[in-house]
Coordinates of C-alpha atoms and ligand atoms in Angstrom, one line a residue:
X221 CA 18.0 -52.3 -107.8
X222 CA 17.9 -48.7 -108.0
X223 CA 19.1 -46.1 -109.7
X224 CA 20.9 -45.0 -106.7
X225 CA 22.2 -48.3 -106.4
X226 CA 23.2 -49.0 -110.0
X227 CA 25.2 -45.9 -109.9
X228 CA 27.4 -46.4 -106.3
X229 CA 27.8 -50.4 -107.2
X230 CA 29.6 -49.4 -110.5
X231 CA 31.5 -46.7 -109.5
X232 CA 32.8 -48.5 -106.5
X233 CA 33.9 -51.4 -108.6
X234 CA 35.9 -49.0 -111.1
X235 CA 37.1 -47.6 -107.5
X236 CA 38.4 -51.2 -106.1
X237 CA 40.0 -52.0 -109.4
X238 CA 42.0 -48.6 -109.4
X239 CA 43.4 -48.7 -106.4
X240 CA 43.0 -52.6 -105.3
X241 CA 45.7 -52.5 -102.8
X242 CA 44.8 -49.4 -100.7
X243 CA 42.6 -50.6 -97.9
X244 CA 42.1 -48.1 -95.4
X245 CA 41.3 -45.8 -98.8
X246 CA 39.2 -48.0 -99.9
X247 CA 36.9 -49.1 -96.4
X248 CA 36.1 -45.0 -96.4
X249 CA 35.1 -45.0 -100.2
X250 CA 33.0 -48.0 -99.2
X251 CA 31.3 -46.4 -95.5
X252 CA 30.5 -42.8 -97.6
X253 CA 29.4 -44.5 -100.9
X254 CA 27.0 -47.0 -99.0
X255 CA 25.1 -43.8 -97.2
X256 CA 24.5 -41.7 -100.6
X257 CA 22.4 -44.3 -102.2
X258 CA 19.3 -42.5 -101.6
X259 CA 20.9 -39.3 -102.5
X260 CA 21.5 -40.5 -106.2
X261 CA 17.9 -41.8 -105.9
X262 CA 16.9 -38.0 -105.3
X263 CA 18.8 -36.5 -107.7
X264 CA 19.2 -38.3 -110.6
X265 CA 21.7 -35.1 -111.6
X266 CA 24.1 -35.9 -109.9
X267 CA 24.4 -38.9 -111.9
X268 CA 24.1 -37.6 -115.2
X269 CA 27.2 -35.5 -114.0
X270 CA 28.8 -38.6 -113.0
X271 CA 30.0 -36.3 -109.5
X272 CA 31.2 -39.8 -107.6
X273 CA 33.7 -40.8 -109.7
X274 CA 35.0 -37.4 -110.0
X275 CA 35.1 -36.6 -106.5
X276 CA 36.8 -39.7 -105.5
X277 CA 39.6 -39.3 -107.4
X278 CA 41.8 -36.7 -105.8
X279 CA 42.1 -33.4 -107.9
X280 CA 46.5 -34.3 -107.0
X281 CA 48.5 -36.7 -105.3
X282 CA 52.1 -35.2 -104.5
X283 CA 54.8 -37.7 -103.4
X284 CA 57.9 -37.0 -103.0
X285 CA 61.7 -37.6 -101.0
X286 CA 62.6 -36.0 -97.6
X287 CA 66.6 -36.9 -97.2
X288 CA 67.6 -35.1 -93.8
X289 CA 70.7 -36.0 -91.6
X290 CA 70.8 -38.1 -88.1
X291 CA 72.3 -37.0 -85.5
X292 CA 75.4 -39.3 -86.2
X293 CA 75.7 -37.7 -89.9
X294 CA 73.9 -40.2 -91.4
X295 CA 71.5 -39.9 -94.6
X296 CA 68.0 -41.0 -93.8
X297 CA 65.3 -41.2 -96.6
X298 CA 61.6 -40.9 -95.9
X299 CA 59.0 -41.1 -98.0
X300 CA 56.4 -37.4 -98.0
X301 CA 52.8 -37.1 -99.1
X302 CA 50.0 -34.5 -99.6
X303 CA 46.6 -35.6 -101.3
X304 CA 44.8 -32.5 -102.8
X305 CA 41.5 -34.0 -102.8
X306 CA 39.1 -31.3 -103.4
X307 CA 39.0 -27.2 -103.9
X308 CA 35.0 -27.4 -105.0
X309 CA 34.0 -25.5 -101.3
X310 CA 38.0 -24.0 -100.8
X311 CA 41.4 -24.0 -100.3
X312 CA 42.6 -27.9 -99.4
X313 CA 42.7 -28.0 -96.0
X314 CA 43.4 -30.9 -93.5
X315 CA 46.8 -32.3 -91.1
X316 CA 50.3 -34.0 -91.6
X317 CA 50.4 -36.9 -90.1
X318 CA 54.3 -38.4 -89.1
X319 CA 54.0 -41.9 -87.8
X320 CA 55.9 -45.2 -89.6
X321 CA 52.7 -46.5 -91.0
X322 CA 52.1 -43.8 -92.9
X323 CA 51.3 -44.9 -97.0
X324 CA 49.2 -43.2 -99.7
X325 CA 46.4 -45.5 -98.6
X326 CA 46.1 -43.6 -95.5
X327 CA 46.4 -39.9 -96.7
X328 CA 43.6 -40.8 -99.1
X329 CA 41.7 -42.2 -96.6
X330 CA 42.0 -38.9 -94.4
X331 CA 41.8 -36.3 -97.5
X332 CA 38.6 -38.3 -98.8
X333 CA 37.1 -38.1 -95.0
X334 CA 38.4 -34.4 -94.5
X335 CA 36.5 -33.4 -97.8
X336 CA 32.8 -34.0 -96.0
X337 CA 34.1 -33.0 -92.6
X338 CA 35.3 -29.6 -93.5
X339 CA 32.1 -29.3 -95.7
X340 CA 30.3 -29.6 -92.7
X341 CA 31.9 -27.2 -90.3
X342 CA 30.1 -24.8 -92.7
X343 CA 32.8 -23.1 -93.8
X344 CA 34.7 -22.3 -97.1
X345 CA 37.2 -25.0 -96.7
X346 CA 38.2 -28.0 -99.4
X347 CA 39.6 -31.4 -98.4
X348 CA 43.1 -31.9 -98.1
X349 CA 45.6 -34.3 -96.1
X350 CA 49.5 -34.8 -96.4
X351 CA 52.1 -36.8 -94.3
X352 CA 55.2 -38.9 -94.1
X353 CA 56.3 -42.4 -92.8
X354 CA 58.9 -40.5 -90.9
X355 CA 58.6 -42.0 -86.9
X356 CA 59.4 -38.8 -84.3
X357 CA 59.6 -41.2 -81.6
X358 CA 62.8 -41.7 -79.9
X359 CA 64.3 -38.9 -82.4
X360 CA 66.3 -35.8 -80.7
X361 CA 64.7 -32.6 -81.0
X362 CA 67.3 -31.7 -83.5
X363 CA 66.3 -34.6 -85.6
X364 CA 63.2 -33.7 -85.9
X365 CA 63.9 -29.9 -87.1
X366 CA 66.3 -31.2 -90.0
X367 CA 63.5 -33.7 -90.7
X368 CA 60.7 -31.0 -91.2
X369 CA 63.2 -28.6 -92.3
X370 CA 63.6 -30.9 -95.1
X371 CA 60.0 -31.9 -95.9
X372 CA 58.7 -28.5 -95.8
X373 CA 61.5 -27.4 -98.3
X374 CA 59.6 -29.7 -100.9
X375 CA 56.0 -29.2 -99.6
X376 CA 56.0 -25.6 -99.6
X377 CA 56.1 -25.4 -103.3
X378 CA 52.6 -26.6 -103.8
X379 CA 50.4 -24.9 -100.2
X380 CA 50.0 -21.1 -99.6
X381 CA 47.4 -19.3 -97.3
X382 CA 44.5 -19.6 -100.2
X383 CA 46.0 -22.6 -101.7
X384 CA 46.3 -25.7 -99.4
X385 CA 46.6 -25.1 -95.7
X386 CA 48.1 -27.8 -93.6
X387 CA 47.9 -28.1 -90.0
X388 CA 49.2 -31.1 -87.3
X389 CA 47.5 -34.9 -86.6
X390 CA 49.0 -37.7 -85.5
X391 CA 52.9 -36.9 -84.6
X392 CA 52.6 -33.6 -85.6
X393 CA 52.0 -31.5 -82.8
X394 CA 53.3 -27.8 -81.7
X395 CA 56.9 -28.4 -82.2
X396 CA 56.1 -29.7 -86.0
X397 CA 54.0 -26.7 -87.1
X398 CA 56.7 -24.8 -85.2
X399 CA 59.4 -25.8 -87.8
X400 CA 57.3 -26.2 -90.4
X401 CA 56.0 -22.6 -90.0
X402 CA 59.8 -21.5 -89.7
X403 CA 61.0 -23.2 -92.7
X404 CA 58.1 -22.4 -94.8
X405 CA 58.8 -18.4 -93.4
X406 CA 62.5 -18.5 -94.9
X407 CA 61.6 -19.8 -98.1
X408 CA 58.5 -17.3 -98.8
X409 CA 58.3 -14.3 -96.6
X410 CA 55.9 -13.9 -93.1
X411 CA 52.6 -15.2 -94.6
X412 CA 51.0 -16.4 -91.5
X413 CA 47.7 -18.2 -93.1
X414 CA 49.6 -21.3 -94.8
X415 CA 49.5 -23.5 -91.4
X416 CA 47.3 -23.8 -88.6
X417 CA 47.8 -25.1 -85.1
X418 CA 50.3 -22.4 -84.9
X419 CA 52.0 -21.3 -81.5
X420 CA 49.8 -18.2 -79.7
X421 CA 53.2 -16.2 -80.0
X422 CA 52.6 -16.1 -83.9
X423 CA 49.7 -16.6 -85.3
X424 CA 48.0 -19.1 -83.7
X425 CA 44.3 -19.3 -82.1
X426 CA 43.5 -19.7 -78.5
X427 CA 41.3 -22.6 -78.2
X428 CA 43.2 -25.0 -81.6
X429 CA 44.8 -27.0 -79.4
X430 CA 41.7 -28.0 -77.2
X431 CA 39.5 -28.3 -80.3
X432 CA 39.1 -31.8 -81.5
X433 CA 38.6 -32.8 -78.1
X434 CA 36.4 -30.3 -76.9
X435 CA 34.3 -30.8 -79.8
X436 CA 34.1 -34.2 -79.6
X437 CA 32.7 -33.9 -76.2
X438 CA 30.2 -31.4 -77.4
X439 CA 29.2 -33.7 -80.0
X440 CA 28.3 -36.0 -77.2
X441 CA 26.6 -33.5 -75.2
X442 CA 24.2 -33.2 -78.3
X443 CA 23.1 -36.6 -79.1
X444 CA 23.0 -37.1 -74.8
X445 CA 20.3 -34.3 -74.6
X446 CA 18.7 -35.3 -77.2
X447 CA 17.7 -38.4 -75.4
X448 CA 17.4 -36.4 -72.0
X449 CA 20.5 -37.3 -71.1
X450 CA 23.7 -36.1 -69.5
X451 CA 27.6 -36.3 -69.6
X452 CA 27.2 -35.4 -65.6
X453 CA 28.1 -38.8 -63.6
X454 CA 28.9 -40.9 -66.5
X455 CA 31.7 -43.3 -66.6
X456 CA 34.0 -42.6 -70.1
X457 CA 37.1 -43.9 -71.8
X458 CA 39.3 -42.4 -73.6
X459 CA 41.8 -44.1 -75.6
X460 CA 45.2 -42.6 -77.0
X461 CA 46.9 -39.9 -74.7
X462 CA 47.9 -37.5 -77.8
X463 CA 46.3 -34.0 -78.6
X464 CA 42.7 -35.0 -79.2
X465 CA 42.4 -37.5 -76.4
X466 CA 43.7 -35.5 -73.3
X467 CA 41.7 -32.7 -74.7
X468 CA 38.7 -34.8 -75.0
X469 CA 39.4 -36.1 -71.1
X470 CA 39.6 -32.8 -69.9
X471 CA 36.1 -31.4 -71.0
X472 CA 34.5 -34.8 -70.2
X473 CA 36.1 -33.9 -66.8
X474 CA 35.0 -30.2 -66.7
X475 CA 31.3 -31.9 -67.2
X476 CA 31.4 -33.8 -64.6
X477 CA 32.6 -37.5 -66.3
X478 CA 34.8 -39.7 -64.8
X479 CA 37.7 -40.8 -67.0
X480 CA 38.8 -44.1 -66.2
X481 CA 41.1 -45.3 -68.6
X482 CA 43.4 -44.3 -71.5
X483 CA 45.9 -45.6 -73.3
X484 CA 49.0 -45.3 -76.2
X485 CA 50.2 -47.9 -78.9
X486 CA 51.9 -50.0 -75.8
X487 CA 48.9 -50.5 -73.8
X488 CA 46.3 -48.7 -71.4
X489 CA 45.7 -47.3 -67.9
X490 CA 42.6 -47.9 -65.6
X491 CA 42.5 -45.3 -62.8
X492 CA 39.2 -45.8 -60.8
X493 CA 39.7 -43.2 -58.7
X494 CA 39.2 -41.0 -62.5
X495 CA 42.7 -39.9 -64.4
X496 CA 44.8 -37.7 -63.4
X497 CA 45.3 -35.2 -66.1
X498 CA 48.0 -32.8 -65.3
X499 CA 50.1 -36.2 -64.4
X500 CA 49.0 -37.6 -68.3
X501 CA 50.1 -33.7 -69.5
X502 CA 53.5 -33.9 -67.4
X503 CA 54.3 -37.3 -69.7
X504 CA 53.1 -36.8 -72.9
X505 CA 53.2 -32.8 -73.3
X506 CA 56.4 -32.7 -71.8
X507 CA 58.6 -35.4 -71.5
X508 CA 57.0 -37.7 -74.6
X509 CA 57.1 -40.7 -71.9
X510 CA 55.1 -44.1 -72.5
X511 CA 51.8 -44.0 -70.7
X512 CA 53.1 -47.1 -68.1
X513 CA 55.1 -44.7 -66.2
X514 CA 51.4 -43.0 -64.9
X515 CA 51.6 -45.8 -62.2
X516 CA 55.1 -45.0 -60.7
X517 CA 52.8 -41.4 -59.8
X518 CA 49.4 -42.9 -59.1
X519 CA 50.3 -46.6 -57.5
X520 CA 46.8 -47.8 -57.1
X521 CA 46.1 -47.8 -60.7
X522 CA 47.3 -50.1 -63.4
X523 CA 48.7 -51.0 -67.1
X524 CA 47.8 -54.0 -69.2
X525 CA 50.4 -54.2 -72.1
X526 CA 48.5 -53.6 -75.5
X527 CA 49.1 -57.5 -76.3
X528 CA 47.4 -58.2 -73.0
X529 CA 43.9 -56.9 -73.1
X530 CA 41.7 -54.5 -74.8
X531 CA 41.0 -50.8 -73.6
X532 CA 37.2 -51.6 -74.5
X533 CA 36.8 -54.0 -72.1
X534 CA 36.4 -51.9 -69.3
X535 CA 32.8 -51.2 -68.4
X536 CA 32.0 -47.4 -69.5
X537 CA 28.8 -45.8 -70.2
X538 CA 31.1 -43.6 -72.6
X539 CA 33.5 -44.3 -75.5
X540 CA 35.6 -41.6 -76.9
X541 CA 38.3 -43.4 -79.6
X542 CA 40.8 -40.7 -80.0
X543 CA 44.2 -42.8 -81.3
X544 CA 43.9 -44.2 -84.9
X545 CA 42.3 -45.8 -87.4
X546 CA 40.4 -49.5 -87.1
X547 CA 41.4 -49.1 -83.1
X548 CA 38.0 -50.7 -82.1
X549 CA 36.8 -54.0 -83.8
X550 CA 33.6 -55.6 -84.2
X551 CA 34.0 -57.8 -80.8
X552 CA 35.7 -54.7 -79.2
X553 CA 32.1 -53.3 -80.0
X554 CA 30.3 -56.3 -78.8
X555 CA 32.0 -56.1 -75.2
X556 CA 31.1 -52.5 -75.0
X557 CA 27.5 -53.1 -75.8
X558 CA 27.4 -56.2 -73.0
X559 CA 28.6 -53.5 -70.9
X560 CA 25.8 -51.0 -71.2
X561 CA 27.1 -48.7 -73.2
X562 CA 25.3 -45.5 -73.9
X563 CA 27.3 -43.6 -76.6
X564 CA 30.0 -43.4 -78.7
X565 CA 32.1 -40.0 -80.3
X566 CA 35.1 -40.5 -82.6
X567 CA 37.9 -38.0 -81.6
X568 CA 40.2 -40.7 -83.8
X569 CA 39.8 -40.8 -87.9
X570 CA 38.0 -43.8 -88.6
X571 CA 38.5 -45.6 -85.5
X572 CA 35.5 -48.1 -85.3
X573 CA 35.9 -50.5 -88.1
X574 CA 32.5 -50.5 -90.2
X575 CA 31.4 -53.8 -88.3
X576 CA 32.0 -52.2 -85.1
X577 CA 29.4 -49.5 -86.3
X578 CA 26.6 -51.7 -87.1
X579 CA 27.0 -53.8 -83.8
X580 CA 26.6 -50.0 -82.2
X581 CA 23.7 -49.3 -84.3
X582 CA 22.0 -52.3 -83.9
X583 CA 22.3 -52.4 -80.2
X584 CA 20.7 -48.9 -80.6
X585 CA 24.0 -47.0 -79.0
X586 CA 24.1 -43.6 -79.9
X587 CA 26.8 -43.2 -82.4
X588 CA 29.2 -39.6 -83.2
X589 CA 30.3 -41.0 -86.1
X590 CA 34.3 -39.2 -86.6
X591 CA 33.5 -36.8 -89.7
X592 CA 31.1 -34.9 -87.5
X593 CA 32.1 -35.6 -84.4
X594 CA 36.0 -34.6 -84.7
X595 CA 35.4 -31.6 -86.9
X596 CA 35.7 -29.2 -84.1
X597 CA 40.1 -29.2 -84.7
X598 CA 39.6 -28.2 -88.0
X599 CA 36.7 -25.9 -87.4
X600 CA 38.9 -24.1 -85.1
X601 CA 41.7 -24.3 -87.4
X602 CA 39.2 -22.3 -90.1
X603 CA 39.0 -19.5 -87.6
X604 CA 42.3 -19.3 -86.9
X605 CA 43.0 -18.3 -90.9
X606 CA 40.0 -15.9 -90.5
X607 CA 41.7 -14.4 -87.4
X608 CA 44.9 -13.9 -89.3
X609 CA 43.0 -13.0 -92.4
X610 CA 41.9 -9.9 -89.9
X611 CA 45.0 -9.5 -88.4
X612 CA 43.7 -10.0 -84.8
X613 CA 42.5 -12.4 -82.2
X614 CA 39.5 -13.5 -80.9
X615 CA 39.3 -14.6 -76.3
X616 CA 39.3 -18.2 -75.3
X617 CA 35.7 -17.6 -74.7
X618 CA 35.1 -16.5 -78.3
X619 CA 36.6 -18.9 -80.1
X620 CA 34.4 -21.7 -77.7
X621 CA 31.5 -20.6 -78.2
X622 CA 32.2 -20.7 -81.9
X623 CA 33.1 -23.7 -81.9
X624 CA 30.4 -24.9 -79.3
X625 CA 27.7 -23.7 -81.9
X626 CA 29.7 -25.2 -85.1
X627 CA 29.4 -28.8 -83.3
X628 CA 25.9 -28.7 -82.2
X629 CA 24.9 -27.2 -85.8
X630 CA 26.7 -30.0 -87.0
X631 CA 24.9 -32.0 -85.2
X632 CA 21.6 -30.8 -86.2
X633 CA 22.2 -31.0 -90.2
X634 CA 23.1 -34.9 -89.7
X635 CA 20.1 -35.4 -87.5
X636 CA 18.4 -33.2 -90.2
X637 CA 19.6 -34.8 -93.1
X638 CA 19.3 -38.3 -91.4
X639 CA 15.5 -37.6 -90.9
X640 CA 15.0 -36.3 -94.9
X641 CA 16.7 -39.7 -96.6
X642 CA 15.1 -42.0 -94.6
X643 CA 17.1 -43.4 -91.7
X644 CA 16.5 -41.0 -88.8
X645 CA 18.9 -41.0 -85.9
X646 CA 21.3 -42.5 -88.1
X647 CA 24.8 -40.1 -87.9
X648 CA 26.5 -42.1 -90.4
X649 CA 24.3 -41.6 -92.7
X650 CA 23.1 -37.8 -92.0
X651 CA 26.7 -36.2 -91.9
X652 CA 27.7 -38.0 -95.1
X653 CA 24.8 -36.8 -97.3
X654 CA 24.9 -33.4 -95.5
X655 CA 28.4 -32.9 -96.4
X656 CA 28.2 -34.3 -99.5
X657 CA 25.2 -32.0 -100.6
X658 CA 27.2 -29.0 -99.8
X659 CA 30.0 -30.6 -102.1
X660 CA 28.0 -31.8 -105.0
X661 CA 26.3 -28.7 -105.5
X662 CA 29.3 -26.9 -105.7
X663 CA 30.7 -29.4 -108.4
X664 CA 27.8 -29.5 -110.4
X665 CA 27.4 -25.6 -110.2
X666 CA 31.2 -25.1 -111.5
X667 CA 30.7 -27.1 -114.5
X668 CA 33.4 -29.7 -115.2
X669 CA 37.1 -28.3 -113.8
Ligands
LIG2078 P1 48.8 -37.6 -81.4 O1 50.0 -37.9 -82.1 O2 48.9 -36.4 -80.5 O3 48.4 -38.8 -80.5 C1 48.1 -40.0 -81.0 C2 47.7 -41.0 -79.9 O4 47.2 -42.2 -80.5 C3 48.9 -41.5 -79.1 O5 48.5 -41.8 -77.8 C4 49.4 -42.7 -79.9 O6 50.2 -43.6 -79.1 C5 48.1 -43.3 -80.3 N1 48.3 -44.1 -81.6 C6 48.7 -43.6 -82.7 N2 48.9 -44.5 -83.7 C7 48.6 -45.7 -83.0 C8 48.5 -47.0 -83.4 N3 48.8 -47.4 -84.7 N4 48.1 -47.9 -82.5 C9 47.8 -47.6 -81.2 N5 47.8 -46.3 -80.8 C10 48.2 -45.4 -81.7 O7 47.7 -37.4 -82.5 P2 46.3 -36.7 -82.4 O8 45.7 -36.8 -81.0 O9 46.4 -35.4 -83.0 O10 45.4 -37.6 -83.3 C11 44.6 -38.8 -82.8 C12 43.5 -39.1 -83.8 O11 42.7 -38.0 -84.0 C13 44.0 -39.4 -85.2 O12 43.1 -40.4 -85.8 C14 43.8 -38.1 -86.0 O13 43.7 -38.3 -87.4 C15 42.6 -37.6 -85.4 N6 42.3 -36.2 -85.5 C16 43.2 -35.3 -85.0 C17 42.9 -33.9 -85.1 C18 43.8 -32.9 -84.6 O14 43.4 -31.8 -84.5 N7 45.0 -33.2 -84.1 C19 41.6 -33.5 -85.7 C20 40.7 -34.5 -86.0 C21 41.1 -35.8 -85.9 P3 51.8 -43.7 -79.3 O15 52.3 -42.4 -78.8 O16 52.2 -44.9 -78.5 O17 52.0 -43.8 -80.8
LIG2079 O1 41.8 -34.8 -89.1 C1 41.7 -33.6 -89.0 O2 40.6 -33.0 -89.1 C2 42.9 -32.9 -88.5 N1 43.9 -33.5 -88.3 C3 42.9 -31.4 -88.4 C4 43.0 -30.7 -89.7 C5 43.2 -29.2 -89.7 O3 43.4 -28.7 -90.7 O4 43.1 -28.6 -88.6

């Protein structure tokens, strides 16, 4: 065994027994840890300053009560999170999520991923995630103001524009950062850098809310060409219908894919005739429908129920998971690769499970693993505090290309660093240790805060 080795094995078992009951935490400790092997073999510093175990334990875990009234007068309760993992490269930085299956698992899960992603957008952002179980769905509009109204009252005594800057994920979309923005306003004054995702009428960036998806597709674009390939005439799927998946659809779209399919938590839709976007925007954007009604405006096409088949089993030459976490399984993986599939980018946060990942590397699929591939939202999120740093605001066109050349640099460190520890081609691998390097440097160079 290694040094390398020696050092991950033990600190992972320390890991497991702290927090024994955290899963999803626990599979991304497991999928990082497993790829910086040959780093500690390297640099046998980073050892001696024992940076693993300190970096894995966040610098603060805030939990706290949000008690807001129902529309029927009612006290609810909900349980509210925000993991500040790590300041070593920034200010924390990274979404709310609102959705019932929300736990402190999963915000550590997502602050321990957001740590390396925003470390590899390349700029000056640490790793941060927060959320609640709270469920918007089926909640008035009202509802969900005194909700947020009520979570923010308690959140905004710990974020600030060079402190912690939150921003939306899953269930937290324009209307959230809207009332969270509002609340945090009347508490503290006009300081228009503590949130991102904000509305174009104050504050916000052009280009935030196509960024995740966007990028993801630009991720693809990268590893495509470099096999001398194309997005032009491919066949793609897209699950989820939120923010990151109809954003990812429509630049798959603009480069000449064919979405066929996509889906929400009660099933999917297969158009072959491609998906109609603006009749996906209509019910999700605007009326928060469920994704069956699609077929009442597009009759040829049609829903299977969630318990009744798989998204994945649809033959595509392009997979974009852009829903949730552990939303595409090992055999979900195995169908795929039957199928001829050509490449995979993760919109979602942790969506493949890590057996999934190996069936894709094995069957030599290219593979956009999510910390690089879906760091284009908070990339974009970056320049929107830059912008209001500066006080003004940057063209659609600007902010693109920005973002454009963020995901293809990204793309070329993992390659990069993929080539340098031994396992070329491998994205898993490359992003990890390239935003880890960035990370551990840092550490080790501000002695031990
Ligand atoms: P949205 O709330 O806009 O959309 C989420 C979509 O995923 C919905 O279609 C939802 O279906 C589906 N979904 C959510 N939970 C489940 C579940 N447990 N089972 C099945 N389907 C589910 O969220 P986003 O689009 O913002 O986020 C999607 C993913 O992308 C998440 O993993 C998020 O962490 C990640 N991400 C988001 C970024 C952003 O900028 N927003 C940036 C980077 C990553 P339903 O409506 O039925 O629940
Ligand atoms: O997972 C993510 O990167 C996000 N939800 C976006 C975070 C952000 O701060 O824009």
């Amino acid at each position: 065994m290694t040094k390398g080795r020696e050092y991950v094995t033990e600190v992972f078992k320390k890991v497991k027994e702290d927090n024994a009951h955290e899963s999803e935490f626990l599979q991304a400790v497991k999928e990082v840890f497993e790829t910086l092997v040959p780093v500690f073999d390297r640099y046998p510093k980073y050892i001696e300053e024992n940076i693993l175990e300190r970096l894995v334990e966040p610098e603060r875990v805030i939990s706290f009560r949000v008690a807001w009234l129902d529309d029927q007068g009612k006290v609810q309760v909900n349980k509210g999170y925000r993991v500040q993992y790590s300041s070593a490269i920034g200010p924390y930085k990274g979404g709310i999520r609102f959705h019932p299956s929300v736990n402190q698992s999963i915000v550590k899960f997502l602050g321990f991923e957001q740590i390396f992603k925003n470390s590899l957008t390349g700029l000056p952002i640490g790793g941060g995630k927060g959320g609640s179980n709270f469920d918007p769905k089926g909640k008035s509009d009202n509802e969900v103001m005194r909700f947020v109204q009520a979570f923010m009252t308690e959140l905004q005594k710990y974020i600030g524009p060079d402190i912690d800057v939150p921003a939306g994920d899953i269930g937290v979309g324009a209307r959230e950062v809207g009332y969270m923005f509002g609340q945090y306003k009347k508490l503290n004054g006009y300081k228009n850098g503590v949130i991102t995702g904000k509305g174009l009428t104050y504050g916000g960036s052009l280009v935030r809310k196509e960024a995740t998806g966007y990028g993801a597709v630009y991720f693809a674009e990268q590893m495509l060409k470099a096999n001398s390939k194309d997005i032009a005439g491919k066949i793609a799927i897209v699950s989820g219908s939120g923010n990151v998946a109809i954003y990812a659809a429509e630049k798959l779209q603009q480069l000449g894919a064919k979405v066929v399919a996509m889906s929400d938590s009660s099933g999917y839709i297969y158009d072959e005739n491609g998906i109609n976007l603006d009749t996906i925007k209509e019910l999700k954007e605007k009326q928060r429908e469920r994704i069956s009604k699609y077929v009442e405006f597009h009759p040829h096409s049609v829903f299977t129920k969630a318990e009744e088949g798989r998204i994945w089993s649809i033959k595509t030459d392009l997979a974009f998971p852009c829903a949730t976490q552990n939303e595409l399984n090992e055999e979900d993986a195995k169908v795929l690769v039957e199928n001829g599939l050509l490449a995979v980018s993760e919109g979602a946060n942790m969506p493949s499970t890590l057996e999934a990942i190996n069936v894709f590397h094995q069957a030599g699929v290219l593979f956009g693993p999510a910390k690089a591939a879906n760091a284009g939202g908070v990339a974009v999120s970056a320049l929107e505090m830059s912008q209001n740093s500066m006080r003004l605001a940057w063209t659609f066109e600007e902010v693109d290309a920005k973002l454009y050349d963020i995901m293809k640099n990204i793309y070329e460190e993992s390659v990069k660093a993929s080539k340098e520890f031994g396992q070329e081609g491998n994205l898993v691998l490359g992003s990890n240790i390239a935003g880890f390097l960035k990370v551990a440097e840092a550490m080790s160079t501000q002695g031990l805060v």
